[in-house]
Coordinates of C-alpha atoms and ligand atoms in Angstrom, one line a residue:
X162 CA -14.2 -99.9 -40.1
X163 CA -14.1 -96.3 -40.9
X164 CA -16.6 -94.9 -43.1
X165 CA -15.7 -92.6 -45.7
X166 CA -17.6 -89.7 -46.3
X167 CA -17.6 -87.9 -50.1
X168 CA -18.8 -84.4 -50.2
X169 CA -20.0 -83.5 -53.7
X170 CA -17.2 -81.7 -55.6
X171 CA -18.2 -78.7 -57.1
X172 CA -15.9 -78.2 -59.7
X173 CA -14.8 -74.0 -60.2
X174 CA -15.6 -73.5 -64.3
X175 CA -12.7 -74.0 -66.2
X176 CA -10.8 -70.9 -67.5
X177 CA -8.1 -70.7 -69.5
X178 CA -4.7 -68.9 -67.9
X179 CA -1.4 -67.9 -69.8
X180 CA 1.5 -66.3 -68.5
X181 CA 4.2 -64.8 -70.8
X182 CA 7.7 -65.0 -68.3
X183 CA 10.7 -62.4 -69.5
X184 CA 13.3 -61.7 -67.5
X185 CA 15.8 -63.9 -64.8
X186 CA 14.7 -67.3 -63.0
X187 CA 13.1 -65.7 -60.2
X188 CA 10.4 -64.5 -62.7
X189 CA 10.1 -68.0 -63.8
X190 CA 9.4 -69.1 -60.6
X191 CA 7.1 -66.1 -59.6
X192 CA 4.9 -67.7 -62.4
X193 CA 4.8 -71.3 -61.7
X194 CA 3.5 -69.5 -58.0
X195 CA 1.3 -67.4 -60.2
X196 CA -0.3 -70.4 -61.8
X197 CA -0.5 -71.9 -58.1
X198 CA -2.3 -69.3 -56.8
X199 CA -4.9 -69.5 -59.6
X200 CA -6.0 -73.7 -59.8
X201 CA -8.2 -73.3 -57.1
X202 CA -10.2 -70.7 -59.3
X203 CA -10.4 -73.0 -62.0
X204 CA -7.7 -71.7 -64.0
X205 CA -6.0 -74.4 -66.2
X206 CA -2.5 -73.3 -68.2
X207 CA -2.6 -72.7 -71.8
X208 CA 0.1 -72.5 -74.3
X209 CA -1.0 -69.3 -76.2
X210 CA -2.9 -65.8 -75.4
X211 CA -5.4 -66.5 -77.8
X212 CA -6.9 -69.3 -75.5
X213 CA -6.6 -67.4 -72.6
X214 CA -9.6 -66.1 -70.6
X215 CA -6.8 -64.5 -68.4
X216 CA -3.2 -63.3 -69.6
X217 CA -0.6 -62.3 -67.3
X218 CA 2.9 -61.0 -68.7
X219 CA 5.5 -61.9 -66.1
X220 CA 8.2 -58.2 -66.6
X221 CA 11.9 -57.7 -66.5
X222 CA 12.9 -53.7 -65.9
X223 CA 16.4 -54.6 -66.4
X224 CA 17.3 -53.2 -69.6
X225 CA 15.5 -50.9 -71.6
X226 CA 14.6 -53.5 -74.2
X227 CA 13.1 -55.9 -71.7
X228 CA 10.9 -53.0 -70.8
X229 CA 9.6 -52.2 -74.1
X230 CA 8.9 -55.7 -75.2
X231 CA 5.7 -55.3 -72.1
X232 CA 4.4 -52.1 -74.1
X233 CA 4.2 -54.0 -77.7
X234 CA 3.0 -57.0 -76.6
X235 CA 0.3 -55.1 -74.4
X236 CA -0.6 -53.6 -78.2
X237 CA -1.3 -57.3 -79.6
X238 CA -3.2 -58.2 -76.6
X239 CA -5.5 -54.9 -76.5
X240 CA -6.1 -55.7 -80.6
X241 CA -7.1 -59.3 -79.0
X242 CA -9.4 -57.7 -76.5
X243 CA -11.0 -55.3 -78.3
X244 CA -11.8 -58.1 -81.4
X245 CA -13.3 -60.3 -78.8
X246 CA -15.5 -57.6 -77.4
X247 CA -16.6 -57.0 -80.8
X248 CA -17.4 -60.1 -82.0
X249 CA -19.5 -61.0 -78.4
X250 CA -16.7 -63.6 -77.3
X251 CA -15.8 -63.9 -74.0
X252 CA -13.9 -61.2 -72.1
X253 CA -10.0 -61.2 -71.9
X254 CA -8.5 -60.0 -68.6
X255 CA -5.1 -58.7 -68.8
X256 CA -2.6 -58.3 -65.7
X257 CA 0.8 -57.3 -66.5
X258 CA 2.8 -58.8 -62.9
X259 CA 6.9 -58.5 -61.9
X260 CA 9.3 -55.8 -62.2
X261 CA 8.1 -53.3 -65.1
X262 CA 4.5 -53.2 -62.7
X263 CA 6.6 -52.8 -59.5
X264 CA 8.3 -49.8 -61.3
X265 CA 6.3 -48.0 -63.5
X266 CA 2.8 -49.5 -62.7
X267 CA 0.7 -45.8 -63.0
X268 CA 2.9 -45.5 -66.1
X269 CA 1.3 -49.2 -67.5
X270 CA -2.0 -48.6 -66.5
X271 CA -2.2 -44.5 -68.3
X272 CA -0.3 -46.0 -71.3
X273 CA -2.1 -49.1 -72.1
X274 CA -5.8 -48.7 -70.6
X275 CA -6.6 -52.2 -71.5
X276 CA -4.4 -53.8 -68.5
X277 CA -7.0 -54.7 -65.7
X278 CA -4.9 -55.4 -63.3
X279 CA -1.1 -54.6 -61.9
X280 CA 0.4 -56.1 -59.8
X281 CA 4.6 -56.5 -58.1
X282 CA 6.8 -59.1 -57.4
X283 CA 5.6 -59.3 -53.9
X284 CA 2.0 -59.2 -53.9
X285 CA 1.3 -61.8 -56.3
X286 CA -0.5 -64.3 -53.8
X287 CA -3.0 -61.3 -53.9
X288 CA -4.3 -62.4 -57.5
X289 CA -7.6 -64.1 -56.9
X290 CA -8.7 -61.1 -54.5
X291 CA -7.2 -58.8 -57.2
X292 CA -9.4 -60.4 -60.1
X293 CA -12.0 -60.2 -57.7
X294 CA -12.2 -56.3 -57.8
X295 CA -11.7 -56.0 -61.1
X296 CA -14.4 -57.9 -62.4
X297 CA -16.4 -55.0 -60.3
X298 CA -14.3 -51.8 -60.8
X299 CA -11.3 -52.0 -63.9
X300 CA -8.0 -50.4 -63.5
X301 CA -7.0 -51.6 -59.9
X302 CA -3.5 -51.5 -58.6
X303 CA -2.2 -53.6 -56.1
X304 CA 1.4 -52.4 -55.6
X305 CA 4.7 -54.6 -53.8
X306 CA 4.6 -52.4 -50.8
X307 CA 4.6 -55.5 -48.8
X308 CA 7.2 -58.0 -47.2
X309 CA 8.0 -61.3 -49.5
X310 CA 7.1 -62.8 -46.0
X311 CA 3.2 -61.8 -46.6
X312 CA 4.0 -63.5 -49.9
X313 CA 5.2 -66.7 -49.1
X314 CA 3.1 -67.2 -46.0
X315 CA -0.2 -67.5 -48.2
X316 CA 1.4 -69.2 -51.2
X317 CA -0.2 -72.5 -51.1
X318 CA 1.8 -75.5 -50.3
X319 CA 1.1 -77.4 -53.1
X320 CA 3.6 -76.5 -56.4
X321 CA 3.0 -77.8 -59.4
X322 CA 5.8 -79.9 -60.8
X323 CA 6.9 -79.8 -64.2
X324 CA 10.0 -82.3 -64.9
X325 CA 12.6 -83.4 -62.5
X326 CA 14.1 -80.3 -62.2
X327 CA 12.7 -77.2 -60.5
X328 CA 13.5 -73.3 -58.8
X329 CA 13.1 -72.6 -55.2
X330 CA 13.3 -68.6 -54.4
X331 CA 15.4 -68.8 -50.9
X332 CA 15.9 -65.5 -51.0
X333 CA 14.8 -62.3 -52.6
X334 CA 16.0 -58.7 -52.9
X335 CA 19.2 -57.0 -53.1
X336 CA 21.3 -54.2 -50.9
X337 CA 24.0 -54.0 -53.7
X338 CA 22.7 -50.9 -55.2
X339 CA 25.7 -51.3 -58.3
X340 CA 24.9 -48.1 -60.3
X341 CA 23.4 -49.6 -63.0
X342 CA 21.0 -51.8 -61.7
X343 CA 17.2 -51.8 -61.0
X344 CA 16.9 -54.7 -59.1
X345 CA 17.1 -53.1 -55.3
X346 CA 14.1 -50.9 -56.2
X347 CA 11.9 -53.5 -58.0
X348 CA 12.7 -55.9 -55.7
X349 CA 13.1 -54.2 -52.5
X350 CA 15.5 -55.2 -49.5
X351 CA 17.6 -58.1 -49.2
X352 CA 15.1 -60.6 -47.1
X353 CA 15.7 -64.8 -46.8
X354 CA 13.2 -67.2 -46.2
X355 CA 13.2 -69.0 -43.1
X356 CA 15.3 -72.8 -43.6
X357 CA 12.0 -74.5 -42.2
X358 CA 9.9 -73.0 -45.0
X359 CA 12.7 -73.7 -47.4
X360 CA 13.0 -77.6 -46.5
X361 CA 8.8 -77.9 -46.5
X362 CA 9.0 -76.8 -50.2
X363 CA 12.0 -79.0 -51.2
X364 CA 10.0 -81.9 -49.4
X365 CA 7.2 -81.4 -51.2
X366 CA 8.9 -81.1 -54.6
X367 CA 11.2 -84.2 -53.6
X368 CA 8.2 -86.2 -52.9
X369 CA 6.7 -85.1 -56.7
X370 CA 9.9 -86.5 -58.4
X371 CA 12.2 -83.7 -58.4
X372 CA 15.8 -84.3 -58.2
X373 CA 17.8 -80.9 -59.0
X374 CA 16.6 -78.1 -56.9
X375 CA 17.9 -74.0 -58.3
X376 CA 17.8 -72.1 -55.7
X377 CA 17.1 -68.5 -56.6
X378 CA 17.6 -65.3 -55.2
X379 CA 19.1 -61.6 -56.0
X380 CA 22.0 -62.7 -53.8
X381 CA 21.8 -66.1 -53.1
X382 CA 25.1 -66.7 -51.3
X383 CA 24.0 -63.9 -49.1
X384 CA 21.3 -66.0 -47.8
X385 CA 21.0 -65.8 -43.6
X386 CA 17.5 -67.1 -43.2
X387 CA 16.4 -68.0 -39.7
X388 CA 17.7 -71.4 -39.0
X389 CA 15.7 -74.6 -37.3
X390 CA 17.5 -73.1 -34.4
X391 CA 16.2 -69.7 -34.2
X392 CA 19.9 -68.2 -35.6
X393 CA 20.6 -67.0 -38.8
X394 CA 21.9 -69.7 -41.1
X395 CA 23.5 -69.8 -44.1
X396 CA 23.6 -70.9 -47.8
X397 CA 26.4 -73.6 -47.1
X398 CA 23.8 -75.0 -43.7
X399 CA 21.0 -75.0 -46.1
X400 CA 22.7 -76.9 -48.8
X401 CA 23.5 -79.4 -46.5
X402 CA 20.1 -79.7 -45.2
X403 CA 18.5 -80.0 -48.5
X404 CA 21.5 -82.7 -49.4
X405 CA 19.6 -84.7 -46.8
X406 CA 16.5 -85.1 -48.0
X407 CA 15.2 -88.0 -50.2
X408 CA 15.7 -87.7 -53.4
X409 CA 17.5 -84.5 -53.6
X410 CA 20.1 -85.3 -55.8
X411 CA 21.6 -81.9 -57.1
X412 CA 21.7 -79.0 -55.8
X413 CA 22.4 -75.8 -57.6
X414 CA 22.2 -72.0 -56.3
X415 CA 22.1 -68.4 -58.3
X416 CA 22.6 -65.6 -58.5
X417 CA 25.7 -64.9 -56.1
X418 CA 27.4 -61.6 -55.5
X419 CA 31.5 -62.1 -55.0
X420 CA 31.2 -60.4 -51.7
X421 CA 29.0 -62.9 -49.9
X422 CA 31.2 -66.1 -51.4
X423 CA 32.3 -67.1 -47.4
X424 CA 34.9 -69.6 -46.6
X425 CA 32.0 -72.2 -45.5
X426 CA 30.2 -71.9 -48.9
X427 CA 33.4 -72.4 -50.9
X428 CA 34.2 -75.3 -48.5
X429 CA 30.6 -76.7 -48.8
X430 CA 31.3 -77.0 -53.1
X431 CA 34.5 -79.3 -51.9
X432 CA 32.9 -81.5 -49.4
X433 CA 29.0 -81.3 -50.6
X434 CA 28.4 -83.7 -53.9
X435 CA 24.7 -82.8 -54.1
X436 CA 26.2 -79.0 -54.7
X437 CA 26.8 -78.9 -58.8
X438 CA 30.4 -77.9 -59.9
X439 CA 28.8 -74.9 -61.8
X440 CA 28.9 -71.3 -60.4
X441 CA 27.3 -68.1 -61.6
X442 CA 29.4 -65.2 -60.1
X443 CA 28.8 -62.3 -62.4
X444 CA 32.0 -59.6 -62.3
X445 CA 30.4 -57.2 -64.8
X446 CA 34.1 -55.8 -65.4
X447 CA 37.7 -56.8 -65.5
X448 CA 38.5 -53.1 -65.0
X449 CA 39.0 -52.1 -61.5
X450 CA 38.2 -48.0 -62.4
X451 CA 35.1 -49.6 -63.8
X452 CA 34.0 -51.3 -61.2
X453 CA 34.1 -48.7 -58.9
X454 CA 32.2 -46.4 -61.1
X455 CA 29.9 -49.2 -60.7
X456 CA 29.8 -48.9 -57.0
X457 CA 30.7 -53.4 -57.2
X458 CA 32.7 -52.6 -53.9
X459 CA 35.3 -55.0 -55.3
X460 CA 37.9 -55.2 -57.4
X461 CA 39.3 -57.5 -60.4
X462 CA 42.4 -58.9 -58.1
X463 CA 39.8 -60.0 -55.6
X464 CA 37.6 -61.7 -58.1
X465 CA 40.6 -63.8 -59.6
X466 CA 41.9 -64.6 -56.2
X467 CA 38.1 -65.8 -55.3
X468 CA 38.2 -68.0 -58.4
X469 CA 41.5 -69.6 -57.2
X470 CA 40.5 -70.2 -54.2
X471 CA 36.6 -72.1 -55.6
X472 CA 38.8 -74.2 -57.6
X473 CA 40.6 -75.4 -55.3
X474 CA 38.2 -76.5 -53.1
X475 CA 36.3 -77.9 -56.3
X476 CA 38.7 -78.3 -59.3
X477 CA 36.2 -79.3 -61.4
X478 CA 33.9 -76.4 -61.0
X479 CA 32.7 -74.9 -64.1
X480 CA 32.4 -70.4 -63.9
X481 CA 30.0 -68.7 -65.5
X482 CA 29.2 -64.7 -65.6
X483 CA 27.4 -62.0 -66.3
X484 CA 29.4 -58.7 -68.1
X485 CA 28.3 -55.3 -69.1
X486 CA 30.2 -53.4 -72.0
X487 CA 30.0 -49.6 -72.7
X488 CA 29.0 -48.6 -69.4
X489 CA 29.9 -45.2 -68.6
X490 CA 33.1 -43.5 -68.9
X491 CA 34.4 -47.3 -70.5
X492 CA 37.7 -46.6 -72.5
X493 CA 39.5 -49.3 -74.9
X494 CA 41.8 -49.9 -72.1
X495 CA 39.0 -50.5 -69.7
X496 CA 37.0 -53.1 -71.9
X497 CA 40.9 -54.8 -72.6
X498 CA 40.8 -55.3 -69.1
X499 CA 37.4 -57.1 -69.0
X500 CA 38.6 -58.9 -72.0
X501 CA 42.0 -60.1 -70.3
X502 CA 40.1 -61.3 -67.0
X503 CA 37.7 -63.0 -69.3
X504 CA 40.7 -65.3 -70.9
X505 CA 42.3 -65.4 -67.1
X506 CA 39.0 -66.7 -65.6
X507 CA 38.2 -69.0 -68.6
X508 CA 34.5 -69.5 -68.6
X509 CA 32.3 -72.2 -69.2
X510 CA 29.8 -69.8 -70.0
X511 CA 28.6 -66.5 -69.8
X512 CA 26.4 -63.7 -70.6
X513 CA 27.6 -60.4 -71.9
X514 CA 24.7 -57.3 -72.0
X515 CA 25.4 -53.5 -73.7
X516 CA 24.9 -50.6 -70.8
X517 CA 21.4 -49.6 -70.8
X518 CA 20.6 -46.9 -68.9
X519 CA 18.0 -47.2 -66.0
X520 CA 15.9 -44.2 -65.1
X521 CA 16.4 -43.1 -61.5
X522 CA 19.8 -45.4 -61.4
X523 CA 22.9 -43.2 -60.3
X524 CA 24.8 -44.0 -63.6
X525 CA 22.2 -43.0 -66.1
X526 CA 23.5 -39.3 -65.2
X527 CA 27.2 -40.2 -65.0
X528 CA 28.8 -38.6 -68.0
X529 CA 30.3 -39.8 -70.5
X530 CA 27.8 -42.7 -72.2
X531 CA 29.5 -44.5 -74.4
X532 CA 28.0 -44.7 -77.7
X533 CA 26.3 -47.3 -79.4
X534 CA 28.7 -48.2 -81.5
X535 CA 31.5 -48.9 -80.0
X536 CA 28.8 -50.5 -77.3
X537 CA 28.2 -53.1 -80.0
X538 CA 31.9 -54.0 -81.5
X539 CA 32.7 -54.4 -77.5
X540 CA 29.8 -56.7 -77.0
X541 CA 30.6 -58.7 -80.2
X542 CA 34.5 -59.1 -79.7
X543 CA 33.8 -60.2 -76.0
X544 CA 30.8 -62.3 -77.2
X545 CA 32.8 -64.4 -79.4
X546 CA 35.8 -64.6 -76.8
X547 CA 32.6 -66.3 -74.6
X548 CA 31.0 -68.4 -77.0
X549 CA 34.9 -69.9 -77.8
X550 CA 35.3 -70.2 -74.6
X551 CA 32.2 -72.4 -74.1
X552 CA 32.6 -74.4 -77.2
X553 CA 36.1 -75.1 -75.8
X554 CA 34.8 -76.6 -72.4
X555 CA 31.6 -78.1 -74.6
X556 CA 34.3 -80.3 -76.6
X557 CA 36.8 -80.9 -73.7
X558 CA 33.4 -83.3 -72.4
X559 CA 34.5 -85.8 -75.3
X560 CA 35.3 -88.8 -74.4
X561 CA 34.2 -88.7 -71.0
X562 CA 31.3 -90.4 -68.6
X563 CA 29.4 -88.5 -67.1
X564 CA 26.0 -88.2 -64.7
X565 CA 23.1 -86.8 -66.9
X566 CA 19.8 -86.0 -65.1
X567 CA 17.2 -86.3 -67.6
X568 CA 14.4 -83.7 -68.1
X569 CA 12.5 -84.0 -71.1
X570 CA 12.4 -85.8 -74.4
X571 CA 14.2 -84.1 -76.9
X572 CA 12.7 -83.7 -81.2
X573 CA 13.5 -87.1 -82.6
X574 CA 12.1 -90.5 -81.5
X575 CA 13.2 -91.8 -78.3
X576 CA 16.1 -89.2 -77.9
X577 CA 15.8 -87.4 -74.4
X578 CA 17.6 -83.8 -73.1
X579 CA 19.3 -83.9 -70.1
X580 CA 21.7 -81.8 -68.1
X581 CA 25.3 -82.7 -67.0
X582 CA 26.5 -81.4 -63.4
X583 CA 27.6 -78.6 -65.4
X584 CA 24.7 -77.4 -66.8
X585 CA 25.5 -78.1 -70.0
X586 CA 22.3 -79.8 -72.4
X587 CA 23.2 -83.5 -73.0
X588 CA 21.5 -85.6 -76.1
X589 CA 21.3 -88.8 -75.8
X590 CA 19.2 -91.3 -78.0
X591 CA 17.3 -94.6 -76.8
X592 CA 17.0 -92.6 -73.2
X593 CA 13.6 -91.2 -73.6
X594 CA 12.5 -93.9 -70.9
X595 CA 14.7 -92.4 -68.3
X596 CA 13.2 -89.1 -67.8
X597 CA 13.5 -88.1 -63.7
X598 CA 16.6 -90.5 -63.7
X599 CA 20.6 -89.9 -63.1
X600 CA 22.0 -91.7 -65.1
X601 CA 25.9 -92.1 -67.2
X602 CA 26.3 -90.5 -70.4
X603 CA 29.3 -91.4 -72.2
X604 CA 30.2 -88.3 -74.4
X605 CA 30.4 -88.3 -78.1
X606 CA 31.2 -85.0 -79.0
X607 CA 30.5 -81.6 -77.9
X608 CA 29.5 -78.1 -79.9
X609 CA 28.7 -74.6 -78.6
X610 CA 25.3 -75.0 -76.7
X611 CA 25.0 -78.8 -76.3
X612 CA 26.5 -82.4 -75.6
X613 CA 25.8 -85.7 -77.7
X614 CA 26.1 -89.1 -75.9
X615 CA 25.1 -92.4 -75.4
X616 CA 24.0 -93.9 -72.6
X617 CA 27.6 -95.6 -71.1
X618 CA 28.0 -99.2 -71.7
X619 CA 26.7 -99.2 -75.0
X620 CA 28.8 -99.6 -77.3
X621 CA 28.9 -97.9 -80.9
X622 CA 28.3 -101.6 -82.6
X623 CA 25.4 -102.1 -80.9
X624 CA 23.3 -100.1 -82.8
X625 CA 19.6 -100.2 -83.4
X626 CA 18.1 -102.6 -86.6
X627 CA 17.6 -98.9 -88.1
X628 CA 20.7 -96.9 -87.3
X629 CA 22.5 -100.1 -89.0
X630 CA 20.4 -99.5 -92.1
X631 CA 21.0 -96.0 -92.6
X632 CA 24.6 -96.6 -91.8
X633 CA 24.6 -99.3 -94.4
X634 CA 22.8 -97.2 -96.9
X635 CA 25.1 -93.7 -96.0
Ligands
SAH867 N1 21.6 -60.2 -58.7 C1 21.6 -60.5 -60.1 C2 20.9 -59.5 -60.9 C3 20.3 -59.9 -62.1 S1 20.5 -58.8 -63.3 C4 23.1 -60.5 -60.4 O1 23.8 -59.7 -59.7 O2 23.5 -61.1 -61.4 C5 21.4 -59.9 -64.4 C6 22.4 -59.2 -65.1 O3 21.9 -58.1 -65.9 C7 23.4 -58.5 -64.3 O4 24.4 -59.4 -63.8 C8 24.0 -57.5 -65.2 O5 25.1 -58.1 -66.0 C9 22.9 -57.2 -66.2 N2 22.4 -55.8 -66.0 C10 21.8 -55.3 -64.9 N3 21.5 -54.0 -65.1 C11 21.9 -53.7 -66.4 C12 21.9 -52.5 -67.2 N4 21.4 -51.4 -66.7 N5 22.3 -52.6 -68.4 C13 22.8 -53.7 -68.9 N6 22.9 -54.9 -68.2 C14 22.4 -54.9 -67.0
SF4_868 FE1 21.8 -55.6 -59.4 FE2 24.2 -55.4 -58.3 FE3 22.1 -56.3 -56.8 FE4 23.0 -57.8 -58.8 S1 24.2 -57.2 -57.0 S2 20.9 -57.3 -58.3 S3 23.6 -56.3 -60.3 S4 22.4 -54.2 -57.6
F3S869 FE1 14.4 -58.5 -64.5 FE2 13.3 -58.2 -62.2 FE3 14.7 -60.4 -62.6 S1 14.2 -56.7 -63.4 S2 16.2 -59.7 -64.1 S3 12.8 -59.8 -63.6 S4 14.6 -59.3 -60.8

């Protein structure tokens, strides 16, 4: 008989720990780790800053916008601060983490004197040392100066699960350098975490009920991390590996660059079915001049020929995108092009953005800026060609059963949100007991942002005592 020893628990005192996330997935998933890194101090989540002991605002540098949203909200929080201090409640700590702290963090810390703490994209897993210090000295800075490797080897194991769904950052960084973009300086060199580490996390998620893994990165699809074999792999090896595990039932991947979509990856989308028929391949432009100007290093013939070639390995596949309008030196003809490869592409969805320049970017001192104006009418005229587009694909669902991986109840009773392989929201009543589950959908109708089904098999006569009542009283 084995004798089990309990060692008294002493319990860390509870604090209270929000993080406000803006920016792409990888930020969301830099906070979950965030929020990892904290439980062992006692830090529980909270829903809103003025619960929080500790607040950490998760930045995007991407666009000017993004950027300035940090500075305002830093404003409400020092108000917050300062009132507590005043009226002898606790302290509040304020750490402001991601890409605005990566690259202006002097600027954050001389601007807004009530940030404690700033910290990059890479030297999160630093946090409870950081908040160490700065309960001694304020005003510390802990910069990204350091390998994602550092970060991911003291990440703890355990993840905290949220739903069935989750992100897994694979890969982090980008070499791209596209004129525009800020990403290669906030987030450093292209670097791909090893497949071993990769498959312990997806494991561990698996084993917590999670059935679609994301997996993130800068430039996913140029993922080479060491294999089990020593070699560099690839994203179409890893797929397969995670395929294999139990209870990994979808796999999706983002963000990918054109250039690194290899023969084995498209190949993987027509022989994998755990790989989702949805694709995020952002162009930016239809207009070859454009593209150059934005250093892409390809051009709009070699996009569309890409595209043929995913769909037919995976007919399918649903294409989504990112575009950016008014970018330097755009003419009318230039944003007709983007508007032309847009209808040739046909996308399920897509996100368009207006050209905002990025100090220390090589075209924030190109010439010709376009102005605002004309920005805007671009960005609406291509907006609605998108949004039609997506409505289009949205409806073409009607009428059809499909797989629905259920994530959450949605706002009535017993109606739950799901997603369908193409990432498109499903609603389905009666399923709020399936959450975590795969299961058909047979689709009703479809609008711009979301499905409505029933669960398959059940017919439209078969209606709930209540439904029948408000249909007989409609
Ligand atoms: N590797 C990711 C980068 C994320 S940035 C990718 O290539 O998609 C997400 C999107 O923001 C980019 O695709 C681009 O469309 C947009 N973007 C980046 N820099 C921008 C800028 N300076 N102005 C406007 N949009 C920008
Ligand atoms: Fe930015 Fe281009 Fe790299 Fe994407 S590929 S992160 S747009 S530099
Ligand atoms: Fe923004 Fe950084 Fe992501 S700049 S888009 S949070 S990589």
């Amino acid at each position: 008989m084995t004798e089990t020893l309990t060692t008294p628990k002493v319990e860390p005192p509870r604090k209270r720990l929000f993080i406000k996330t803006y920016g792409c997935q990888m930020n969301v998933y830099d906070s979950e780790r965030m929020a990892d890194v904290l439980r062992p101090l006692g830090y529980a989540a909270t829903d809103t800053a003025e619960d929080a002991d500790f607040v950490i605002l998760n930045t995007c540098h991407i666009r000017e916008k993004a950027a300035e949203k940090v500075y305002s909200e830093l404003g409400k929080l020092r108000e917050m601060k300062e009132g507590r201090a005043a009226a002898g409640q606790g302290a509040l700590t304020i750490a402001v983490a991601g890409c605005v702290a990566q690259a202006e963090g002097e600027e954050i810390m001389r601007r807004q004197p009530a940030v404690d703490l700033v910290v990059g994209p890479q030297a999160y897993h630093q946090l409870p040392e950081l908040l160490a210090r700065t309960a001694r000295a304020r005003g510390e800075r802990i910069g990204a100066d350091f390998a994602p490797v550092d970060k991911f080897d003291a990440l703890p194991k355990a993840r905290g699960v949220d739903g069935p769904t989750a992100f897994l950052t694979v890969q982090e960084g980008c070499d791209k350098f596209c004129t525009f973009c800020v990403v290669p300086y906030t987030r450093g060199a292209e670097w791909s975490r090893p497949v071993a580490a990769v498959l312990a996390e997806a494991r561990e998620l698996a084993a917590q009920g999670v059935r679609e893994l994301t997996l993130l990165g800068q430039n996913v699809n140029a993922y080479d991390g060491e294999g089990l074999d020593g070699a560099p792999s690839t994203l179409a090896r890893l797929a397969h590996a995670l395929a294999d595990i139990p209870g990994v039932a979808r796999i999706r991947y983002t963000t990918s660059h054109p250039n690194d979509m290899s023969e084995e990856l498209i190949a993987a989308h027509g022989a994998l079915d755990a790989l989702m028929p949805w694709l995020h391949l952002p162009v930016q432009s239809g207009s070859d001049r454009i593209l150059r100007l934005m250093n892409r290093k390809h051009g709009r013939a070699k996009y569309l020929e890409l595209i043929d070639r995913i769909r037919a390995a995976r007919p399918d596949i649903a294409m989504s995108g990112d575009f950016i309008v008014g970018f330097p030196g755009e003419s009318d003809r230039d944003f007709e092009d983007t508007m032309d490869l847009v209808r040739r592409v046909g996308y399920a969805s897509a996100f368009a953005f207006v050209y905002s320049p990025r100090p220390g970017t090589p075209a924030a001192g190109m010439g010709a800026q376009v102005s605002a104006e004309v920005a805007r009418e671009r960005l609406h005229a291509l907006q609605a060609l998108l949004w039609e587009q997506q409505t289009a694909f949205n409806m073409s669902q009607a009428g059809k059963t499909i797989d629905v991986l259920f994530e959450k109840p949605g706002r009535h009773a017993g109606q739950a949100i799901g997603r369908s392989p193409w990432l498109q929201s499903v609603h389905v009543d009666g399923a709020d007991q399936l959450i975590g589950q795969i299961v058909a959908v047979e689709i009703e109708h479809g609008q711009q942002n979301s499905l409505k089904g029933r669960l398959a098999g059940q017919r439209p006569d078969r209606l709930a005592v209540g439904d029948m009542e408000r249909e007989m009283t409609a």
